[in-house]
């Protein structure tokens, strides 16, 4: 009989559950209302102002169809705005609003700090090793994802 508690897929799913739970608890305790994906989107827009939705989806490895709902919710919260592209009038550029910039600046230190809470059972060296291995495995399997991470062109 297979012991799923020792299988990578099961452990990754469980660690994702823990990660989302810790993120939600810590972020909401400080008065912010953001999901991990919304944080990733805002953080990417801070670093890449003016990108379009498809580019944003690629940067955070999120499904291109589903990212529309994320962008809609962030726009409804007043954290980003869509502008018609000067290069292509059919395209919409995404930009952080002042409120979006303020929230990403306020929340980033909280998100950085909670990373240790996600990996509570590990010491600093083990956390660093695990993150390096997770990054290596994720990059190695990127093409297998239905929403692969894509860099900007």
PDB file of N, CA and C in Angstrom, residues 74-150:
ATOM      1  N   UNK A  74      -9.034  43.421  -7.751  1.00  0.00           N
ATOM      2  CA  UNK A  74      -8.075  44.448  -7.345  1.00  0.00           C
ATOM      3  C   UNK A  74      -8.513  45.833  -7.820  1.00  0.00           C
ATOM      4  N   UNK A  75      -9.125  45.875  -8.989  1.00  0.00           N
ATOM      5  CA  UNK A  75      -9.637  47.146  -9.490  1.00  0.00           C
ATOM      6  C   UNK A  75     -10.817  47.614  -8.627  1.00  0.00           C
ATOM      7  N   UNK A  76     -11.709  46.693  -8.266  1.00  0.00           N
ATOM      8  CA  UNK A  76     -12.850  47.023  -7.404  1.00  0.00           C
ATOM      9  C   UNK A  76     -12.393  47.534  -6.035  1.00  0.00           C
ATOM     10  N   UNK A  77     -11.270  47.007  -5.549  1.00  0.00           N
ATOM     11  CA  UNK A  77     -10.719  47.444  -4.261  1.00  0.00           C
ATOM     12  C   UNK A  77      -9.968  48.766  -4.389  1.00  0.00           C
ATOM     13  N   UNK A  78      -9.830  49.269  -5.610  1.00  0.00           N
ATOM     14  CA  UNK A  78      -9.142  50.532  -5.836  1.00  0.00           C
ATOM     15  C   UNK A  78      -7.628  50.421  -5.774  1.00  0.00           C
ATOM     16  N   UNK A  79      -7.095  49.214  -6.013  1.00  0.00           N
ATOM     17  CA  UNK A  79      -5.657  48.992  -5.890  1.00  0.00           C
ATOM     18  C   UNK A  79      -4.921  49.019  -7.220  1.00  0.00           C
ATOM     19  N   UNK A  80      -5.655  48.889  -8.314  1.00  0.00           N
ATOM     20  CA  UNK A  80      -5.047  49.023  -9.636  1.00  0.00           C
ATOM     21  C   UNK A  80      -6.047  49.647 -10.575  1.00  0.00           C
ATOM     22  N   UNK A  81      -5.511  50.126 -11.678  1.00  0.00           N
ATOM     23  CA  UNK A  81      -6.371  50.705 -12.718  1.00  0.00           C
ATOM     24  C   UNK A  81      -5.909  50.185 -14.074  1.00  0.00           C
ATOM     25  N   UNK A  82      -6.858  50.107 -14.981  1.00  0.00           N
ATOM     26  CA  UNK A  82      -6.567  49.706 -16.358  1.00  0.00           C
ATOM     27  C   UNK A  82      -6.564  50.964 -17.218  1.00  0.00           C
ATOM     28  N   UNK A  83      -5.573  51.050 -18.093  1.00  0.00           N
ATOM     29  CA  UNK A  83      -5.499  52.182 -19.017  1.00  0.00           C
ATOM     30  C   UNK A  83      -5.326  51.651 -20.429  1.00  0.00           C
ATOM     31  N   UNK A  84      -5.882  52.350 -21.383  1.00  0.00           N
ATOM     32  CA  UNK A  84      -5.718  51.972 -22.784  1.00  0.00           C
ATOM     33  C   UNK A  84      -4.254  52.179 -23.144  1.00  0.00           C
ATOM     34  N   UNK A  85      -3.677  51.185 -23.782  1.00  0.00           N
ATOM     35  CA  UNK A  85      -2.274  51.248 -24.183  1.00  0.00           C
ATOM     36  C   UNK A  85      -2.091  52.260 -25.309  1.00  0.00           C
ATOM     37  N   UNK A  86      -1.032  53.050 -25.198  1.00  0.00           N
ATOM     38  CA  UNK A  86      -0.732  53.992 -26.276  1.00  0.00           C
ATOM     39  C   UNK A  86      -0.158  53.259 -27.487  1.00  0.00           C
ATOM     40  N   UNK A  87       0.402  52.062 -27.269  1.00  0.00           N
ATOM     41  CA  UNK A  87       0.989  51.269 -28.364  1.00  0.00           C
ATOM     42  C   UNK A  87      -0.061  50.478 -29.129  1.00  0.00           C
ATOM     43  N   UNK A  88      -1.095  50.016 -28.403  1.00  0.00           N
ATOM     44  CA  UNK A  88      -2.133  49.188 -29.018  1.00  0.00           C
ATOM     45  C   UNK A  88      -3.455  49.520 -28.325  1.00  0.00           C
ATOM     46  N   UNK A  89      -4.296  50.264 -28.990  1.00  0.00           N
ATOM     47  CA  UNK A  89      -5.538  50.741 -28.355  1.00  0.00           C
ATOM     48  C   UNK A  89      -6.468  49.611 -27.928  1.00  0.00           C
ATOM     49  N   UNK A  90      -6.248  48.393 -28.436  1.00  0.00           N
ATOM     50  CA  UNK A  90      -7.073  47.249 -28.009  1.00  0.00           C
ATOM     51  C   UNK A  90      -6.606  46.690 -26.676  1.00  0.00           C
ATOM     52  N   UNK A  91      -5.359  46.977 -26.313  1.00  0.00           N
ATOM     53  CA  UNK A  91      -4.765  46.425 -25.087  1.00  0.00           C
ATOM     54  C   UNK A  91      -4.988  47.364 -23.903  1.00  0.00           C
ATOM     55  N   UNK A  92      -4.986  46.767 -22.712  1.00  0.00           N
ATOM     56  CA  UNK A  92      -5.122  47.520 -21.473  1.00  0.00           C
ATOM     57  C   UNK A  92      -3.867  47.339 -20.635  1.00  0.00           C
ATOM     58  N   UNK A  93      -3.272  48.433 -20.229  1.00  0.00           N
ATOM     59  CA  UNK A  93      -2.117  48.396 -19.340  1.00  0.00           C
ATOM     60  C   UNK A  93      -2.616  48.423 -17.898  1.00  0.00           C
ATOM     61  N   UNK A  94      -1.898  47.741 -17.025  1.00  0.00           N
ATOM     62  CA  UNK A  94      -2.263  47.697 -15.616  1.00  0.00           C
ATOM     63  C   UNK A  94      -1.276  48.533 -14.812  1.00  0.00           C
ATOM     64  N   UNK A  95      -1.823  49.357 -13.925  1.00  0.00           N
ATOM     65  CA  UNK A  95      -0.996  50.218 -13.091  1.00  0.00           C
ATOM     66  C   UNK A  95      -1.528  50.188 -11.659  1.00  0.00           C
ATOM     67  N   UNK A  96      -0.625  50.232 -10.683  1.00  0.00           N
ATOM     68  CA  UNK A  96      -1.035  50.370  -9.298  1.00  0.00           C
ATOM     69  C   UNK A  96      -1.586  51.776  -9.086  1.00  0.00           C
ATOM     70  N   UNK A  97      -2.613  51.873  -8.256  1.00  0.00           N
ATOM     71  CA  UNK A  97      -3.086  53.183  -7.814  1.00  0.00           C
ATOM     72  C   UNK A  97      -2.227  53.604  -6.624  1.00  0.00           C
ATOM     73  N   UNK A  98      -2.463  54.799  -6.116  1.00  0.00           N
ATOM     74  CA  UNK A  98      -1.754  55.222  -4.905  1.00  0.00           C
ATOM     75  C   UNK A  98      -2.052  54.253  -3.764  1.00  0.00           C
ATOM     76  N   UNK A  99      -3.307  53.832  -3.653  1.00  0.00           N
ATOM     77  CA  UNK A  99      -3.683  52.884  -2.599  1.00  0.00           C
ATOM     78  C   UNK A  99      -2.990  51.539  -2.811  1.00  0.00           C
ATOM     79  N   UNK A 100      -2.870  51.111  -4.055  1.00  0.00           N
ATOM     80  CA  UNK A 100      -2.181  49.860  -4.363  1.00  0.00           C
ATOM     81  C   UNK A 100      -0.711  49.933  -4.012  1.00  0.00           C
ATOM     82  N   UNK A 101      -0.086  51.053  -4.319  1.00  0.00           N
ATOM     83  CA  UNK A 101       1.328  51.245  -3.979  1.00  0.00           C
ATOM     84  C   UNK A 101       1.504  51.247  -2.465  1.00  0.00           C
ATOM     85  N   UNK A 102       0.616  51.937  -1.766  1.00  0.00           N
ATOM     86  CA  UNK A 102       0.708  52.001  -0.298  1.00  0.00           C
ATOM     87  C   UNK A 102       0.527  50.624   0.334  1.00  0.00           C
ATOM     88  N   UNK A 103      -0.434  49.853  -0.162  1.00  0.00           N
ATOM     89  CA  UNK A 103      -0.684  48.544   0.447  1.00  0.00           C
ATOM     90  C   UNK A 103       0.467  47.577   0.178  1.00  0.00           C
ATOM     91  N   UNK A 104       1.040  47.605  -1.017  1.00  0.00           N
ATOM     92  CA  UNK A 104       2.143  46.685  -1.311  1.00  0.00           C
ATOM     93  C   UNK A 104       3.368  47.054  -0.479  1.00  0.00           C
ATOM     94  N   UNK A 105       3.584  48.341  -0.245  1.00  0.00           N
ATOM     95  CA  UNK A 105       4.700  48.754   0.607  1.00  0.00           C
ATOM     96  C   UNK A 105       4.470  48.340   2.058  1.00  0.00           C
ATOM     97  N   UNK A 106       3.235  48.421   2.521  1.00  0.00           N
ATOM     98  CA  UNK A 106       2.914  48.062   3.907  1.00  0.00           C
ATOM     99  C   UNK A 106       2.918  46.558   4.139  1.00  0.00           C
ATOM    100  N   UNK A 107       2.431  45.814   3.172  1.00  0.00           N
ATOM    101  CA  UNK A 107       2.229  44.381   3.376  1.00  0.00           C
ATOM    102  C   UNK A 107       3.475  43.545   3.082  1.00  0.00           C
ATOM    103  N   UNK A 108       4.372  44.035   2.248  1.00  0.00           N
ATOM    104  CA  UNK A 108       5.543  43.242   1.870  1.00  0.00           C
ATOM    105  C   UNK A 108       6.368  42.790   3.076  1.00  0.00           C
ATOM    106  N   UNK A 109       6.677  43.648   4.049  1.00  0.00           N
ATOM    107  CA  UNK A 109       7.434  43.160   5.211  1.00  0.00           C
ATOM    108  C   UNK A 109       6.686  42.071   6.000  1.00  0.00           C
ATOM    109  N   UNK A 110       5.375  42.153   6.027  1.00  0.00           N
ATOM    110  CA  UNK A 110       4.560  41.140   6.716  1.00  0.00           C
ATOM    111  C   UNK A 110       4.687  39.806   5.988  1.00  0.00           C
ATOM    112  N   UNK A 111       4.588  39.839   4.664  1.00  0.00           N
ATOM    113  CA  UNK A 111       4.671  38.618   3.862  1.00  0.00           C
ATOM    114  C   UNK A 111       6.068  38.004   3.966  1.00  0.00           C
ATOM    115  N   UNK A 112       7.083  38.835   3.974  1.00  0.00           N
ATOM    116  CA  UNK A 112       8.445  38.315   4.129  1.00  0.00           C
ATOM    117  C   UNK A 112       8.595  37.628   5.484  1.00  0.00           C
ATOM    118  N   UNK A 113       8.076  38.257   6.517  1.00  0.00           N
ATOM    119  CA  UNK A 113       8.188  37.699   7.866  1.00  0.00           C
ATOM    120  C   UNK A 113       7.426  36.380   8.018  1.00  0.00           C
ATOM    121  N   UNK A 114       6.272  36.266   7.403  1.00  0.00           N
ATOM    122  CA  UNK A 114       5.471  35.051   7.578  1.00  0.00           C
ATOM    123  C   UNK A 114       6.048  33.833   6.856  1.00  0.00           C
ATOM    124  N   UNK A 115       7.041  34.038   6.004  1.00  0.00           N
ATOM    125  CA  UNK A 115       7.670  32.903   5.323  1.00  0.00           C
ATOM    126  C   UNK A 115       8.260  31.909   6.331  1.00  0.00           C
ATOM    127  N   UNK A 116       8.827  32.417   7.417  1.00  0.00           N
ATOM    128  CA  UNK A 116       9.364  31.526   8.443  1.00  0.00           C
ATOM    129  C   UNK A 116       8.257  30.741   9.139  1.00  0.00           C
ATOM    130  N   UNK A 117       7.076  31.351   9.291  1.00  0.00           N
ATOM    131  CA  UNK A 117       5.948  30.656   9.916  1.00  0.00           C
ATOM    132  C   UNK A 117       5.462  29.494   9.056  1.00  0.00           C
ATOM    133  N   UNK A 118       5.555  29.656   7.746  1.00  0.00           N
ATOM    134  CA  UNK A 118       5.127  28.593   6.831  1.00  0.00           C
ATOM    135  C   UNK A 118       6.017  27.365   6.987  1.00  0.00           C
ATOM    136  N   UNK A 119       7.286  27.593   7.239  1.00  0.00           N
ATOM    137  CA  UNK A 119       8.265  26.500   7.347  1.00  0.00           C
ATOM    138  C   UNK A 119       8.748  26.343   8.791  1.00  0.00           C
ATOM    139  N   UNK A 120       7.812  26.396   9.738  1.00  0.00           N
ATOM    140  CA  UNK A 120       8.121  26.358  11.167  1.00  0.00           C
ATOM    141  C   UNK A 120       9.013  25.215  11.604  1.00  0.00           C
ATOM    142  N   UNK A 121       8.873  24.059  11.018  1.00  0.00           N
ATOM    143  CA  UNK A 121       9.631  22.903  11.462  1.00  0.00           C
ATOM    144  C   UNK A 121      11.080  22.876  11.029  1.00  0.00           C
ATOM    145  N   UNK A 122      11.511  23.905  10.312  1.00  0.00           N
ATOM    146  CA  UNK A 122      12.872  23.923   9.770  1.00  0.00           C
ATOM    147  C   UNK A 122      13.694  25.053  10.379  1.00  0.00           C
ATOM    148  N   UNK A 123      14.982  24.798  10.523  1.00  0.00           N
ATOM    149  CA  UNK A 123      15.867  25.881  10.962  1.00  0.00           C
ATOM    150  C   UNK A 123      16.221  26.727   9.735  1.00  0.00           C
ATOM    151  N   UNK A 124      16.975  27.802   9.948  1.00  0.00           N
ATOM    152  CA  UNK A 124      17.271  28.750   8.869  1.00  0.00           C
ATOM    153  C   UNK A 124      17.985  28.088   7.693  1.00  0.00           C
ATOM    154  N   UNK A 125      18.946  27.240   7.968  1.00  0.00           N
ATOM    155  CA  UNK A 125      19.687  26.568   6.892  1.00  0.00           C
ATOM    156  C   UNK A 125      18.773  25.622   6.126  1.00  0.00           C
ATOM    157  N   UNK A 126      17.942  24.873   6.838  1.00  0.00           N
ATOM    158  CA  UNK A 126      17.008  23.944   6.186  1.00  0.00           C
ATOM    159  C   UNK A 126      15.982  24.704   5.344  1.00  0.00           C
ATOM    160  N   UNK A 127      15.497  25.846   5.840  1.00  0.00           N
ATOM    161  CA  UNK A 127      14.555  26.658   5.058  1.00  0.00           C
ATOM    162  C   UNK A 127      15.197  27.109   3.756  1.00  0.00           C
ATOM    163  N   UNK A 128      16.433  27.577   3.845  1.00  0.00           N
ATOM    164  CA  UNK A 128      17.146  28.027   2.652  1.00  0.00           C
ATOM    165  C   UNK A 128      17.331  26.880   1.657  1.00  0.00           C
ATOM    166  N   UNK A 129      17.678  25.705   2.166  1.00  0.00           N
ATOM    167  CA  UNK A 129      17.868  24.536   1.297  1.00  0.00           C
ATOM    168  C   UNK A 129      16.548  24.125   0.657  1.00  0.00           C
ATOM    169  N   UNK A 130      15.477  24.093   1.451  1.00  0.00           N
ATOM    170  CA  UNK A 130      14.184  23.691   0.904  1.00  0.00           C
ATOM    171  C   UNK A 130      13.726  24.661  -0.173  1.00  0.00           C
ATOM    172  N   UNK A 131      13.855  25.947   0.081  1.00  0.00           N
ATOM    173  CA  UNK A 131      13.432  26.936  -0.914  1.00  0.00           C
ATOM    174  C   UNK A 131      14.246  26.774  -2.196  1.00  0.00           C
ATOM    175  N   UNK A 132      15.541  26.533  -2.067  1.00  0.00           N
ATOM    176  CA  UNK A 132      16.381  26.326  -3.255  1.00  0.00           C
ATOM    177  C   UNK A 132      15.933  25.085  -4.031  1.00  0.00           C
ATOM    178  N   UNK A 133      15.616  24.016  -3.326  1.00  0.00           N
ATOM    179  CA  UNK A 133      15.158  22.786  -3.984  1.00  0.00           C
ATOM    180  C   UNK A 133      13.775  22.967  -4.601  1.00  0.00           C
ATOM    181  N   UNK A 134      12.882  23.676  -3.903  1.00  0.00           N
ATOM    182  CA  UNK A 134      11.556  23.941  -4.460  1.00  0.00           C
ATOM    183  C   UNK A 134      11.663  24.789  -5.724  1.00  0.00           C
ATOM    184  N   UNK A 135      12.549  25.774  -5.699  1.00  0.00           N
ATOM    185  CA  UNK A 135      12.759  26.600  -6.889  1.00  0.00           C
ATOM    186  C   UNK A 135      13.291  25.755  -8.044  1.00  0.00           C
ATOM    187  N   UNK A 136      14.240  24.881  -7.758  1.00  0.00           N
ATOM    188  CA  UNK A 136      14.814  24.018  -8.792  1.00  0.00           C
ATOM    189  C   UNK A 136      13.758  23.077  -9.374  1.00  0.00           C
ATOM    190  N   UNK A 137      12.960  22.466  -8.513  1.00  0.00           N
ATOM    191  CA  UNK A 137      11.908  21.547  -8.978  1.00  0.00           C
ATOM    192  C   UNK A 137      10.843  22.300  -9.768  1.00  0.00           C
ATOM    193  N   UNK A 138      10.496  23.500  -9.309  1.00  0.00           N
ATOM    194  CA  UNK A 138       9.478  24.293  -9.995  1.00  0.00           C
ATOM    195  C   UNK A 138       9.958  24.726 -11.377  1.00  0.00           C
ATOM    196  N   UNK A 139      11.199  25.179 -11.454  1.00  0.00           N
ATOM    197  CA  UNK A 139      11.755  25.556 -12.760  1.00  0.00           C
ATOM    198  C   UNK A 139      11.848  24.346 -13.684  1.00  0.00           C
ATOM    199  N   UNK A 140      12.243  23.207 -13.133  1.00  0.00           N
ATOM    200  CA  UNK A 140      12.363  21.992 -13.933  1.00  0.00           C
ATOM    201  C   UNK A 140      11.034  21.511 -14.490  1.00  0.00           C
ATOM    202  N   UNK A 141       9.967  21.711 -13.738  1.00  0.00           N
ATOM    203  CA  UNK A 141       8.643  21.259 -14.170  1.00  0.00           C
ATOM    204  C   UNK A 141       7.779  22.350 -14.757  1.00  0.00           C
ATOM    205  N   UNK A 142       8.317  23.543 -14.948  1.00  0.00           N
ATOM    206  CA  UNK A 142       7.526  24.677 -15.411  1.00  0.00           C
ATOM    207  C   UNK A 142       6.719  24.366 -16.671  1.00  0.00           C
ATOM    208  N   UNK A 143       7.327  23.711 -17.630  1.00  0.00           N
ATOM    209  CA  UNK A 143       6.646  23.425 -18.905  1.00  0.00           C
ATOM    210  C   UNK A 143       5.487  22.441 -18.733  1.00  0.00           C
ATOM    211  N   UNK A 144       5.447  21.712 -17.622  1.00  0.00           N
ATOM    212  CA  UNK A 144       4.380  20.748 -17.378  1.00  0.00           C
ATOM    213  C   UNK A 144       3.107  21.400 -16.833  1.00  0.00           C
ATOM    214  N   UNK A 145       3.212  22.643 -16.433  1.00  0.00           N
ATOM    215  CA  UNK A 145       2.088  23.350 -15.830  1.00  0.00           C
ATOM    216  C   UNK A 145       1.115  23.843 -16.890  1.00  0.00           C
ATOM    217  N   UNK A 146      -0.161  23.882 -16.545  1.00  0.00           N
ATOM    218  CA  UNK A 146      -1.131  24.472 -17.475  1.00  0.00           C
ATOM    219  C   UNK A 146      -1.055  25.991 -17.424  1.00  0.00           C
ATOM    220  N   UNK A 147      -0.327  26.525 -16.416  1.00  0.00           N
ATOM    221  CA  UNK A 147      -0.084  27.970 -16.327  1.00  0.00           C
ATOM    222  C   UNK A 147       1.392  28.181 -16.012  1.00  0.00           C
ATOM    223  N   UNK A 148       2.261  27.946 -17.005  1.00  0.00           N
ATOM    224  CA  UNK A 148       3.689  28.095 -16.748  1.00  0.00           C
ATOM    225  C   UNK A 148       4.102  29.545 -16.488  1.00  0.00           C
ATOM    226  N   UNK A 149       5.142  29.701 -15.733  1.00  0.00           N
ATOM    227  CA  UNK A 149       5.709  31.037 -15.511  1.00  0.00           C
ATOM    228  C   UNK A 149       6.410  31.463 -16.789  1.00  0.00           C
ATOM    229  N   UNK A 150       6.130  32.711 -17.193  1.00  0.00           N
ATOM    230  CA  UNK A 150       6.762  33.246 -18.385  1.00  0.00           C
ATOM    231  C   UNK A 150       7.357  34.607 -18.064  1.00  0.00           C
TER     232      UNK A 150
END
